[in-house]
C-alpha cells in the first residue's frame, strides 16, 4: 500500500478532523501535523469528540491510524542544557506532548534530536539521551514512539549522520519506543547521495535496522549535496530530482512506511500537495506545478 500525504494544518478548532479532510482533499492517505504552532509550545487541550469523528472519517476512507504522524515543535532542544530550567521545560513539554499523542490513539511523534549550541557533540548527545530516558520513563504507560529525524547539519544540529542517530539510540534504555524519521532534503544536505539509494540503505543497516524507520519526509532540496542548509524544494524541482525521489517513494524495502511531503507552498500561498501527490501516484512529473494558481490552499 502506498502511504502518501503531507504536512497538514492543525488548529484547536478544526482539530484532527480538519487534518483528515485536508488530506482527503489532496488525495492523500497519510498526514502529519503539529498539535499547535510549530514554533511555540502553547497547546490547547485535545477535543476527544473531534478525534472520534476524525477516526470515523479515516475508517470510512481506509486510512489506518499508523499513517498519522505528529511532529514535536522545533524549538524543543533536548541537547542544550546550558540553562537547566529550559532543558527541564523541554522534557516536561515532551512528556505532555506524548500524552496528547496517546490520548488521540496515535503512535508516532517526530522529534528533531537537538543542537548542542557550542557545548560540543558529546555533551549534546548525552543531554539528549538523559532527556529521552526521563521522557520514556515518565510515559511508559503509553506505546508512543519517538522518531528521531535525520537532520541537515545546519549550525550545531545533531543527527546529521546515521551514526549520530545511532549514538542516541544506543544510549536510550527502552529502544522499543525509539524510531527514525528520514528526511530526504536533510539527507541530501547532510551529504548522503540519494541517487544511489540502495547503497544508502545498505549503509544504514550497518548501524540500525530498517524496521525502526516509521516515517519518511519526502522533500526535494534547494541546495547542493552536503550544503548543510535545510531548505526544502517542491517534489522534483530541486537538486535531488523527480526520478530519485520517486524511486524512494516506491522502494520495496520501505513500502509500508508513510511518506510525508513538507514542501513549500507555491508563491507562499497555494498548497502544492494535491498536485505533488498526483505526480507521485501517476509517476508523471508536472512541470506546471507553479502555474497552478487555483490550487487549494
Ligand atoms: Fe522536522
Ligand atoms: Fe522533515
Ligand atoms: Zn527541514
PDB file of C-alpha atoms and ligand atoms in Angstrom:
ATOM      1  CA  UNK A   1       0.000   0.000   0.000  1.00  0.00           C
ATOM      2  CA  UNK A   2       1.346   3.420  -0.989  1.00  0.00           C
ATOM      3  CA  UNK A   3       1.092   5.624   2.089  1.00  0.00           C
ATOM      4  CA  UNK A   4       1.403   9.203   0.894  1.00  0.00           C
ATOM      5  CA  UNK A   5       0.359  12.551   2.271  1.00  0.00           C
ATOM      6  CA  UNK A   6       1.659  15.831   3.548  1.00  0.00           C
ATOM      7  CA  UNK A   7       2.103  18.071   6.473  1.00  0.00           C
ATOM      8  CA  UNK A   8      -1.391  19.483   7.127  1.00  0.00           C
ATOM      9  CA  UNK A   9      -2.727  22.464   9.033  1.00  0.00           C
ATOM     10  CA  UNK A  10      -3.971  21.855  12.573  1.00  0.00           C
ATOM     11  CA  UNK A  11      -5.674  24.226  14.986  1.00  0.00           C
ATOM     12  CA  UNK A  12      -7.626  23.568  18.137  1.00  0.00           C
ATOM     13  CA  UNK A  13     -10.924  24.412  16.427  1.00  0.00           C
ATOM     14  CA  UNK A  14     -10.628  22.110  13.390  1.00  0.00           C
ATOM     15  CA  UNK A  15      -8.674  19.517  15.319  1.00  0.00           C
ATOM     16  CA  UNK A  16      -7.752  16.134  13.886  1.00  0.00           C
ATOM     17  CA  UNK A  17     -10.923  16.118  11.763  1.00  0.00           C
ATOM     18  CA  UNK A  18      -9.779  19.055   9.634  1.00  0.00           C
ATOM     19  CA  UNK A  19      -6.423  17.300   9.128  1.00  0.00           C
ATOM     20  CA  UNK A  20      -8.256  14.282   7.744  1.00  0.00           C
ATOM     21  CA  UNK A  21     -10.391  16.478   5.485  1.00  0.00           C
ATOM     22  CA  UNK A  22      -7.381  18.368   4.110  1.00  0.00           C
ATOM     23  CA  UNK A  23      -5.654  15.046   3.434  1.00  0.00           C
ATOM     24  CA  UNK A  24      -8.630  13.591   1.585  1.00  0.00           C
ATOM     25  CA  UNK A  25      -8.963  16.775  -0.497  1.00  0.00           C
ATOM     26  CA  UNK A  26      -5.341  16.366  -1.539  1.00  0.00           C
ATOM     27  CA  UNK A  27      -5.791  12.719  -2.465  1.00  0.00           C
ATOM     28  CA  UNK A  28      -3.569  11.526   0.355  1.00  0.00           C
ATOM     29  CA  UNK A  29      -3.966   8.657   2.811  1.00  0.00           C
ATOM     30  CA  UNK A  30      -1.335   9.729   5.358  1.00  0.00           C
ATOM     31  CA  UNK A  31      -0.589  13.010   7.113  1.00  0.00           C
ATOM     32  CA  UNK A  32       1.496  14.804   9.701  1.00  0.00           C
ATOM     33  CA  UNK A  33       0.603  17.744  11.933  1.00  0.00           C
ATOM     34  CA  UNK A  34       1.825  19.796  14.868  1.00  0.00           C
ATOM     35  CA  UNK A  35      -0.560  19.868  17.861  1.00  0.00           C
ATOM     36  CA  UNK A  36      -0.198  23.682  17.842  1.00  0.00           C
ATOM     37  CA  UNK A  37       2.136  26.250  16.308  1.00  0.00           C
ATOM     38  CA  UNK A  38       5.426  24.518  15.406  1.00  0.00           C
ATOM     39  CA  UNK A  39       7.492  27.442  16.682  1.00  0.00           C
ATOM     40  CA  UNK A  40       5.949  27.672  20.142  1.00  0.00           C
ATOM     41  CA  UNK A  41       4.819  25.422  22.981  1.00  0.00           C
ATOM     42  CA  UNK A  42       1.340  26.836  23.599  1.00  0.00           C
ATOM     43  CA  UNK A  43      -1.069  23.928  23.400  1.00  0.00           C
ATOM     44  CA  UNK A  44      -4.837  23.605  23.824  1.00  0.00           C
ATOM     45  CA  UNK A  45      -6.499  20.513  25.293  1.00  0.00           C
ATOM     46  CA  UNK A  46      -7.445  17.833  22.746  1.00  0.00           C
ATOM     47  CA  UNK A  47     -11.157  17.653  21.857  1.00  0.00           C
ATOM     48  CA  UNK A  48     -11.814  13.926  22.110  1.00  0.00           C
ATOM     49  CA  UNK A  49     -15.184  14.138  20.348  1.00  0.00           C
ATOM     50  CA  UNK A  50     -13.410  15.695  17.362  1.00  0.00           C
ATOM     51  CA  UNK A  51     -10.849  12.867  17.490  1.00  0.00           C
ATOM     52  CA  UNK A  52     -13.652  10.293  17.479  1.00  0.00           C
ATOM     53  CA  UNK A  53     -15.216  11.901  14.405  1.00  0.00           C
ATOM     54  CA  UNK A  54     -11.831  12.106  12.697  1.00  0.00           C
ATOM     55  CA  UNK A  55     -11.215   8.404  13.261  1.00  0.00           C
ATOM     56  CA  UNK A  56     -14.647   7.582  11.840  1.00  0.00           C
ATOM     57  CA  UNK A  57     -13.804   9.594   8.728  1.00  0.00           C
ATOM     58  CA  UNK A  58     -10.466   7.812   8.447  1.00  0.00           C
ATOM     59  CA  UNK A  59     -12.080   4.408   8.790  1.00  0.00           C
ATOM     60  CA  UNK A  60     -14.551   5.195   6.005  1.00  0.00           C
ATOM     61  CA  UNK A  61     -11.726   6.462   3.800  1.00  0.00           C
ATOM     62  CA  UNK A  62      -9.494   3.491   4.581  1.00  0.00           C
ATOM     63  CA  UNK A  63      -6.774   5.482   6.329  1.00  0.00           C
ATOM     64  CA  UNK A  64      -5.102   3.400   9.035  1.00  0.00           C
ATOM     65  CA  UNK A  65      -4.035   5.129  12.264  1.00  0.00           C
ATOM     66  CA  UNK A  66      -0.381   4.270  11.698  1.00  0.00           C
ATOM     67  CA  UNK A  67      -0.430   6.662   8.705  1.00  0.00           C
ATOM     68  CA  UNK A  68      -0.793   9.598  11.084  1.00  0.00           C
ATOM     69  CA  UNK A  69       2.337  11.284  12.406  1.00  0.00           C
ATOM     70  CA  UNK A  70       2.689  14.085  14.944  1.00  0.00           C
ATOM     71  CA  UNK A  71       5.683  16.435  14.810  1.00  0.00           C
ATOM     72  CA  UNK A  72       7.020  17.948  18.039  1.00  0.00           C
ATOM     73  CA  UNK A  73       7.632  21.734  17.903  1.00  0.00           C
ATOM     74  CA  UNK A  74      11.076  22.504  16.551  1.00  0.00           C
ATOM     75  CA  UNK A  75      12.029  24.848  19.354  1.00  0.00           C
ATOM     76  CA  UNK A  76      12.327  21.867  21.708  1.00  0.00           C
ATOM     77  CA  UNK A  77      16.071  21.352  22.125  1.00  0.00           C
ATOM     78  CA  UNK A  78      16.996  18.421  24.348  1.00  0.00           C
ATOM     79  CA  UNK A  79      20.695  18.810  23.509  1.00  0.00           C
ATOM     80  CA  UNK A  80      21.056  22.187  25.184  1.00  0.00           C
ATOM     81  CA  UNK A  81      21.425  22.088  28.974  1.00  0.00           C
ATOM     82  CA  UNK A  82      23.146  25.461  29.375  1.00  0.00           C
ATOM     83  CA  UNK A  83      20.066  26.699  31.174  1.00  0.00           C
ATOM     84  CA  UNK A  84      18.755  23.924  33.360  1.00  0.00           C
ATOM     85  CA  UNK A  85      15.203  25.272  33.605  1.00  0.00           C
ATOM     86  CA  UNK A  86      14.853  25.455  29.811  1.00  0.00           C
ATOM     87  CA  UNK A  87      16.096  21.884  29.447  1.00  0.00           C
ATOM     88  CA  UNK A  88      13.673  20.712  32.141  1.00  0.00           C
ATOM     89  CA  UNK A  89      10.869  22.595  30.402  1.00  0.00           C
ATOM     90  CA  UNK A  90      11.651  20.794  27.128  1.00  0.00           C
ATOM     91  CA  UNK A  91      11.453  17.438  28.931  1.00  0.00           C
ATOM     92  CA  UNK A  92       8.185  18.399  30.589  1.00  0.00           C
ATOM     93  CA  UNK A  93       6.721  19.589  27.291  1.00  0.00           C
ATOM     94  CA  UNK A  94       7.690  16.371  25.534  1.00  0.00           C
ATOM     95  CA  UNK A  95       6.068  14.269  28.260  1.00  0.00           C
ATOM     96  CA  UNK A  96       2.841  16.261  27.881  1.00  0.00           C
ATOM     97  CA  UNK A  97       3.070  16.005  24.092  1.00  0.00           C
ATOM     98  CA  UNK A  98       3.396  12.218  24.266  1.00  0.00           C
ATOM     99  CA  UNK A  99       0.299  12.130  26.489  1.00  0.00           C
ATOM    100  CA  UNK A 100      -1.578  14.213  23.896  1.00  0.00           C
ATOM    101  CA  UNK A 101      -0.467  11.878  21.089  1.00  0.00           C
ATOM    102  CA  UNK A 102      -1.514   8.885  23.195  1.00  0.00           C
ATOM    103  CA  UNK A 103      -4.907  10.407  24.039  1.00  0.00           C
ATOM    104  CA  UNK A 104      -5.609  10.660  20.296  1.00  0.00           C
ATOM    105  CA  UNK A 105      -4.718   6.990  19.911  1.00  0.00           C
ATOM    106  CA  UNK A 106      -1.722   7.805  17.714  1.00  0.00           C
ATOM    107  CA  UNK A 107       1.702   6.178  17.833  1.00  0.00           C
ATOM    108  CA  UNK A 108       4.396   8.340  16.265  1.00  0.00           C
ATOM    109  CA  UNK A 109       5.984  11.591  17.366  1.00  0.00           C
ATOM    110  CA  UNK A 110       8.758  13.022  15.188  1.00  0.00           C
ATOM    111  CA  UNK A 111      11.460  14.889  17.059  1.00  0.00           C
ATOM    112  CA  UNK A 112      14.493  16.890  15.959  1.00  0.00           C
ATOM    113  CA  UNK A 113      17.272  15.464  18.162  1.00  0.00           C
ATOM    114  CA  UNK A 114      18.605  18.929  19.042  1.00  0.00           C
ATOM    115  CA  UNK A 115      21.519  21.344  18.619  1.00  0.00           C
ATOM    116  CA  UNK A 116      24.447  21.403  21.007  1.00  0.00           C
ATOM    117  CA  UNK A 117      24.868  25.193  20.579  1.00  0.00           C
ATOM    118  CA  UNK A 118      28.594  25.221  21.236  1.00  0.00           C
ATOM    119  CA  UNK A 119      28.675  22.681  24.060  1.00  0.00           C
ATOM    120  CA  UNK A 120      30.115  20.082  21.725  1.00  0.00           C
ATOM    121  CA  UNK A 121      28.726  16.954  20.126  1.00  0.00           C
ATOM    122  CA  UNK A 122      29.410  14.570  23.050  1.00  0.00           C
ATOM    123  CA  UNK A 123      27.729  16.805  25.616  1.00  0.00           C
ATOM    124  CA  UNK A 124      24.812  17.305  23.243  1.00  0.00           C
ATOM    125  CA  UNK A 125      24.258  13.585  22.750  1.00  0.00           C
ATOM    126  CA  UNK A 126      24.478  12.957  26.495  1.00  0.00           C
ATOM    127  CA  UNK A 127      21.880  15.662  27.157  1.00  0.00           C
ATOM    128  CA  UNK A 128      19.544  14.195  24.532  1.00  0.00           C
ATOM    129  CA  UNK A 129      19.947  10.672  25.907  1.00  0.00           C
ATOM    130  CA  UNK A 130      19.388  11.778  29.525  1.00  0.00           C
ATOM    131  CA  UNK A 131      16.290  13.714  28.497  1.00  0.00           C
ATOM    132  CA  UNK A 132      14.848  10.892  26.410  1.00  0.00           C
ATOM    133  CA  UNK A 133      15.363   8.392  29.213  1.00  0.00           C
ATOM    134  CA  UNK A 134      13.378  10.622  31.556  1.00  0.00           C
ATOM    135  CA  UNK A 135      10.662  11.196  28.974  1.00  0.00           C
ATOM    136  CA  UNK A 136      10.306   7.491  28.189  1.00  0.00           C
ATOM    137  CA  UNK A 137      10.314   6.528  31.871  1.00  0.00           C
ATOM    138  CA  UNK A 138       7.544   9.010  32.659  1.00  0.00           C
ATOM    139  CA  UNK A 139       5.383   7.902  29.728  1.00  0.00           C
ATOM    140  CA  UNK A 140       5.913   4.164  29.954  1.00  0.00           C
ATOM    141  CA  UNK A 141       2.178   3.532  30.236  1.00  0.00           C
ATOM    142  CA  UNK A 142       1.916   4.619  26.585  1.00  0.00           C
ATOM    143  CA  UNK A 143       3.223   2.952  23.434  1.00  0.00           C
ATOM    144  CA  UNK A 144       4.023   6.228  21.657  1.00  0.00           C
ATOM    145  CA  UNK A 145       7.283   6.033  19.758  1.00  0.00           C
ATOM    146  CA  UNK A 146       9.645   8.964  19.367  1.00  0.00           C
ATOM    147  CA  UNK A 147      11.018   9.122  15.821  1.00  0.00           C
ATOM    148  CA  UNK A 148      14.401  10.841  15.675  1.00  0.00           C
ATOM    149  CA  UNK A 149      14.591  12.858  12.468  1.00  0.00           C
ATOM    150  CA  UNK A 150      17.748  12.864  10.371  1.00  0.00           C
ATOM    151  CA  UNK A 151      18.961  16.476  10.151  1.00  0.00           C
ATOM    152  CA  UNK A 152      20.759  18.586   7.552  1.00  0.00           C
ATOM    153  CA  UNK A 153      23.568  19.556   9.936  1.00  0.00           C
ATOM    154  CA  UNK A 154      22.728  23.249   9.968  1.00  0.00           C
ATOM    155  CA  UNK A 155      24.539  25.088  12.776  1.00  0.00           C
ATOM    156  CA  UNK A 156      25.255  22.584  15.540  1.00  0.00           C
ATOM    157  CA  UNK A 157      22.418  20.173  14.735  1.00  0.00           C
ATOM    158  CA  UNK A 158      22.897  16.620  15.976  1.00  0.00           C
ATOM    159  CA  UNK A 159      21.533  13.785  13.838  1.00  0.00           C
ATOM    160  CA  UNK A 160      23.157  14.697  10.526  1.00  0.00           C
ATOM    161  CA  UNK A 161      24.571  11.190  10.129  1.00  0.00           C
ATOM    162  CA  UNK A 162      23.090   7.775  10.830  1.00  0.00           C
ATOM    163  CA  UNK A 163      25.959   7.237  13.281  1.00  0.00           C
ATOM    164  CA  UNK A 164      24.795  10.254  15.295  1.00  0.00           C
ATOM    165  CA  UNK A 165      21.240   8.887  15.385  1.00  0.00           C
ATOM    166  CA  UNK A 166      22.699   5.545  16.446  1.00  0.00           C
ATOM    167  CA  UNK A 167      24.652   7.160  19.292  1.00  0.00           C
ATOM    168  CA  UNK A 168      21.378   8.481  20.725  1.00  0.00           C
ATOM    169  CA  UNK A 169      19.541   5.221  20.086  1.00  0.00           C
ATOM    170  CA  UNK A 170      22.198   3.212  21.907  1.00  0.00           C
ATOM    171  CA  UNK A 171      22.100   5.448  24.956  1.00  0.00           C
ATOM    172  CA  UNK A 172      18.370   5.046  25.464  1.00  0.00           C
ATOM    173  CA  UNK A 173      17.251   2.336  27.896  1.00  0.00           C
ATOM    174  CA  UNK A 174      13.965   1.468  26.197  1.00  0.00           C
ATOM    175  CA  UNK A 175      14.818   1.395  22.493  1.00  0.00           C
ATOM    176  CA  UNK A 176      11.454  -0.228  21.703  1.00  0.00           C
ATOM    177  CA  UNK A 177       9.988   3.292  21.797  1.00  0.00           C
ATOM    178  CA  UNK A 178      12.650   4.959  19.651  1.00  0.00           C
ATOM    179  CA  UNK A 179      12.475   5.007  15.878  1.00  0.00           C
ATOM    180  CA  UNK A 180      13.755   7.042  12.956  1.00  0.00           C
ATOM    181  CA  UNK A 181      12.207   9.522  10.524  1.00  0.00           C
ATOM    182  CA  UNK A 182      14.228  10.031   7.344  1.00  0.00           C
ATOM    183  CA  UNK A 183      14.026  13.420   5.624  1.00  0.00           C
ATOM    184  CA  UNK A 184      15.267  13.329   2.039  1.00  0.00           C
ATOM    185  CA  UNK A 185      16.125  17.057   1.908  1.00  0.00           C
ATOM    186  CA  UNK A 186      18.075  16.765   5.153  1.00  0.00           C
ATOM    187  CA  UNK A 187      19.886  13.613   3.986  1.00  0.00           C
ATOM    188  CA  UNK A 188      20.924  15.347   0.758  1.00  0.00           C
ATOM    189  CA  UNK A 189      22.051  18.475   2.562  1.00  0.00           C
ATOM    190  CA  UNK A 190      23.954  16.353   5.089  1.00  0.00           C
ATOM    191  CA  UNK A 191      25.888  14.757   2.234  1.00  0.00           C
ATOM    192  CA  UNK A 192      24.079  11.472   1.504  1.00  0.00           C
ATOM    193  CA  UNK A 193      23.784  10.962  -2.240  1.00  0.00           C
ATOM    194  CA  UNK A 194      20.284   9.558  -2.627  1.00  0.00           C
ATOM    195  CA  UNK A 195      20.787   8.787  -6.323  1.00  0.00           C
ATOM    196  CA  UNK A 196      22.360   5.579  -5.100  1.00  0.00           C
ATOM    197  CA  UNK A 197      19.637   4.819  -2.603  1.00  0.00           C
ATOM    198  CA  UNK A 198      20.349   1.094  -2.316  1.00  0.00           C
ATOM    199  CA  UNK A 199      23.840   1.909  -1.080  1.00  0.00           C
ATOM    200  CA  UNK A 200      22.320   4.311   1.435  1.00  0.00           C
ATOM    201  CA  UNK A 201      20.007   1.575   2.747  1.00  0.00           C
ATOM    202  CA  UNK A 202      22.849  -0.932   2.916  1.00  0.00           C
ATOM    203  CA  UNK A 203      24.946   1.560   4.888  1.00  0.00           C
ATOM    204  CA  UNK A 204      22.001   2.422   7.147  1.00  0.00           C
ATOM    205  CA  UNK A 205      21.614  -1.231   8.066  1.00  0.00           C
ATOM    206  CA  UNK A 206      25.226  -1.421   9.193  1.00  0.00           C
ATOM    207  CA  UNK A 207      24.198   0.904  12.040  1.00  0.00           C
ATOM    208  CA  UNK A 208      20.465   0.487  12.603  1.00  0.00           C
ATOM    209  CA  UNK A 209      17.702  -1.870  11.462  1.00  0.00           C
ATOM    210  CA  UNK A 210      15.425  -0.621   8.678  1.00  0.00           C
ATOM    211  CA  UNK A 211      12.437  -1.757  10.761  1.00  0.00           C
ATOM    212  CA  UNK A 212      12.793   1.277  13.048  1.00  0.00           C
ATOM    213  CA  UNK A 213      12.094   3.737  10.206  1.00  0.00           C
ATOM    214  CA  UNK A 214       8.424   4.700  10.586  1.00  0.00           C
ATOM    215  CA  UNK A 215       8.188   7.897   8.558  1.00  0.00           C
ATOM    216  CA  UNK A 216       9.917   9.484   5.575  1.00  0.00           C
ATOM    217  CA  UNK A 217       9.733  13.197   4.821  1.00  0.00           C
ATOM    218  CA  UNK A 218       9.697  13.438   1.044  1.00  0.00           C
ATOM    219  CA  UNK A 219      11.235  16.784   0.178  1.00  0.00           C
ATOM    220  CA  UNK A 220      13.408  17.952  -2.639  1.00  0.00           C
ATOM    221  CA  UNK A 221      16.267  20.304  -1.746  1.00  0.00           C
ATOM    222  CA  UNK A 222      17.106  23.814  -2.936  1.00  0.00           C
ATOM    223  CA  UNK A 223      20.785  23.177  -2.259  1.00  0.00           C
ATOM    224  CA  UNK A 224      23.651  21.006  -3.347  1.00  0.00           C
ATOM    225  CA  UNK A 225      24.647  17.697  -1.828  1.00  0.00           C
ATOM    226  CA  UNK A 226      26.372  18.328   1.527  1.00  0.00           C
ATOM    227  CA  UNK A 227      25.387  22.014   1.725  1.00  0.00           C
ATOM    228  CA  UNK A 228      24.065  21.623   5.328  1.00  0.00           C
ATOM    229  CA  UNK A 229      21.442  24.270   4.530  1.00  0.00           C
ATOM    230  CA  UNK A 230      17.993  22.643   5.064  1.00  0.00           C
ATOM    231  CA  UNK A 231      15.842  24.446   2.535  1.00  0.00           C
ATOM    232  CA  UNK A 232      13.053  22.299   1.165  1.00  0.00           C
ATOM    233  CA  UNK A 233      12.057  22.388  -2.515  1.00  0.00           C
ATOM    234  CA  UNK A 234       8.944  21.095  -4.264  1.00  0.00           C
ATOM    235  CA  UNK A 235       8.893  17.462  -5.338  1.00  0.00           C
ATOM    236  CA  UNK A 236      11.081  17.034  -8.399  1.00  0.00           C
ATOM    237  CA  UNK A 237      12.124  20.686  -8.637  1.00  0.00           C
ATOM    238  CA  UNK A 238      15.317  20.539  -6.617  1.00  0.00           C
ATOM    239  CA  UNK A 239      18.777  19.026  -6.656  1.00  0.00           C
ATOM    240  CA  UNK A 240      17.577  15.523  -5.702  1.00  0.00           C
ATOM    241  CA  UNK A 241      15.182  15.350  -8.607  1.00  0.00           C
ATOM    242  CA  UNK A 242      11.956  13.585  -9.530  1.00  0.00           C
ATOM    243  CA  UNK A 243      13.330  10.179 -10.518  1.00  0.00           C
ATOM    244  CA  UNK A 244      15.391   9.734  -7.358  1.00  0.00           C
ATOM    245  CA  UNK A 245      12.558  10.841  -5.077  1.00  0.00           C
ATOM    246  CA  UNK A 246      10.057   8.620  -6.886  1.00  0.00           C
ATOM    247  CA  UNK A 247      12.390   5.646  -6.526  1.00  0.00           C
ATOM    248  CA  UNK A 248      12.484   6.229  -2.768  1.00  0.00           C
ATOM    249  CA  UNK A 249       8.669   6.509  -2.541  1.00  0.00           C
ATOM    250  CA  UNK A 250       8.256   3.186  -4.336  1.00  0.00           C
ATOM    251  CA  UNK A 251      11.272   1.363  -2.879  1.00  0.00           C
ATOM    252  CA  UNK A 252      10.068  -2.141  -1.917  1.00  0.00           C
ATOM    253  CA  UNK A 253      12.046  -2.113   1.360  1.00  0.00           C
ATOM    254  CA  UNK A 254      10.153   0.985   2.513  1.00  0.00           C
ATOM    255  CA  UNK A 255       6.765   0.171   1.063  1.00  0.00           C
ATOM    256  CA  UNK A 256       4.739   0.266   4.284  1.00  0.00           C
ATOM    257  CA  UNK A 257       6.282   3.465   5.637  1.00  0.00           C
ATOM    258  CA  UNK A 258       4.195   6.687   5.478  1.00  0.00           C
ATOM    259  CA  UNK A 259       5.746   9.281   3.132  1.00  0.00           C
ATOM    260  CA  UNK A 260       5.053  12.882   4.121  1.00  0.00           C
ATOM    261  CA  UNK A 261       5.576  15.954   1.916  1.00  0.00           C
ATOM    262  CA  UNK A 262       6.894  19.060   3.687  1.00  0.00           C
ATOM    263  CA  UNK A 263       7.479  21.012   0.506  1.00  0.00           C
ATOM    264  CA  UNK A 264       6.959  24.788   0.330  1.00  0.00           C
ATOM    265  CA  UNK A 265       3.697  26.480  -0.599  1.00  0.00           C
ATOM    266  CA  UNK A 266       3.577  27.837  -4.153  1.00  0.00           C
ATOM    267  CA  UNK A 267       4.236  31.594  -4.091  1.00  0.00           C
ATOM    268  CA  UNK A 268       3.951  31.189  -0.291  1.00  0.00           C
ATOM    269  CA  UNK A 269       0.170  30.973  -0.832  1.00  0.00           C
ATOM    270  CA  UNK A 270      -1.041  27.826  -2.521  1.00  0.00           C
ATOM    271  CA  UNK A 271      -0.774  24.307  -1.233  1.00  0.00           C
ATOM    272  CA  UNK A 272       1.267  22.180  -3.654  1.00  0.00           C
ATOM    273  CA  UNK A 273       0.234  18.905  -2.071  1.00  0.00           C
ATOM    274  CA  UNK A 274      -2.675  17.864  -4.281  1.00  0.00           C
ATOM    275  CA  UNK A 275      -0.538  18.272  -7.408  1.00  0.00           C
ATOM    276  CA  UNK A 276       2.513  16.654  -5.854  1.00  0.00           C
ATOM    277  CA  UNK A 277       0.521  13.652  -4.633  1.00  0.00           C
ATOM    278  CA  UNK A 278      -0.945  13.342  -8.106  1.00  0.00           C
ATOM    279  CA  UNK A 279       2.585  13.390  -9.590  1.00  0.00           C
ATOM    280  CA  UNK A 280       3.611  10.647  -7.197  1.00  0.00           C
ATOM    281  CA  UNK A 281       0.556   8.489  -7.828  1.00  0.00           C
ATOM    282  CA  UNK A 282       0.755   8.834 -11.615  1.00  0.00           C
ATOM    283  CA  UNK A 283       4.580   8.748 -11.580  1.00  0.00           C
ATOM    284  CA  UNK A 284       4.499  11.684 -14.011  1.00  0.00           C
ATOM    285  CA  UNK A 285       6.384  14.918 -13.452  1.00  0.00           C
ATOM    286  CA  UNK A 286       4.227  18.061 -13.683  1.00  0.00           C
ATOM    287  CA  UNK A 287       6.435  20.922 -14.827  1.00  0.00           C
ATOM    288  CA  UNK A 288       3.450  23.286 -14.479  1.00  0.00           C
ATOM    289  CA  UNK A 289       3.219  22.974 -10.685  1.00  0.00           C
ATOM    290  CA  UNK A 290       3.940  26.662 -10.167  1.00  0.00           C
ATOM    291  CA  UNK A 291       1.294  27.734 -12.693  1.00  0.00           C
ATOM    292  CA  UNK A 292      -1.421  26.227 -10.534  1.00  0.00           C
ATOM    293  CA  UNK A 293      -2.752  29.432  -9.018  1.00  0.00           C
ATOM    294  CA  UNK A 294      -6.073  27.776  -8.274  1.00  0.00           C
ATOM    295  CA  UNK A 295      -4.545  25.044  -6.122  1.00  0.00           C
ATOM    296  CA  UNK A 296      -6.258  24.529  -2.788  1.00  0.00           C
ATOM    297  CA  UNK A 297      -4.646  26.479  -0.007  1.00  0.00           C
TER     298      UNK A 297
HETATM  299 FE1  LIG B   1      11.187  18.010  11.035  1.00  0.00          FE
HETATM  300 FE1  LIG B   2      11.403  16.966   7.956  1.00  0.00          FE
HETATM  301 ZN1  LIG B   3      13.859  20.614   7.115  1.00  0.00          ZN
END
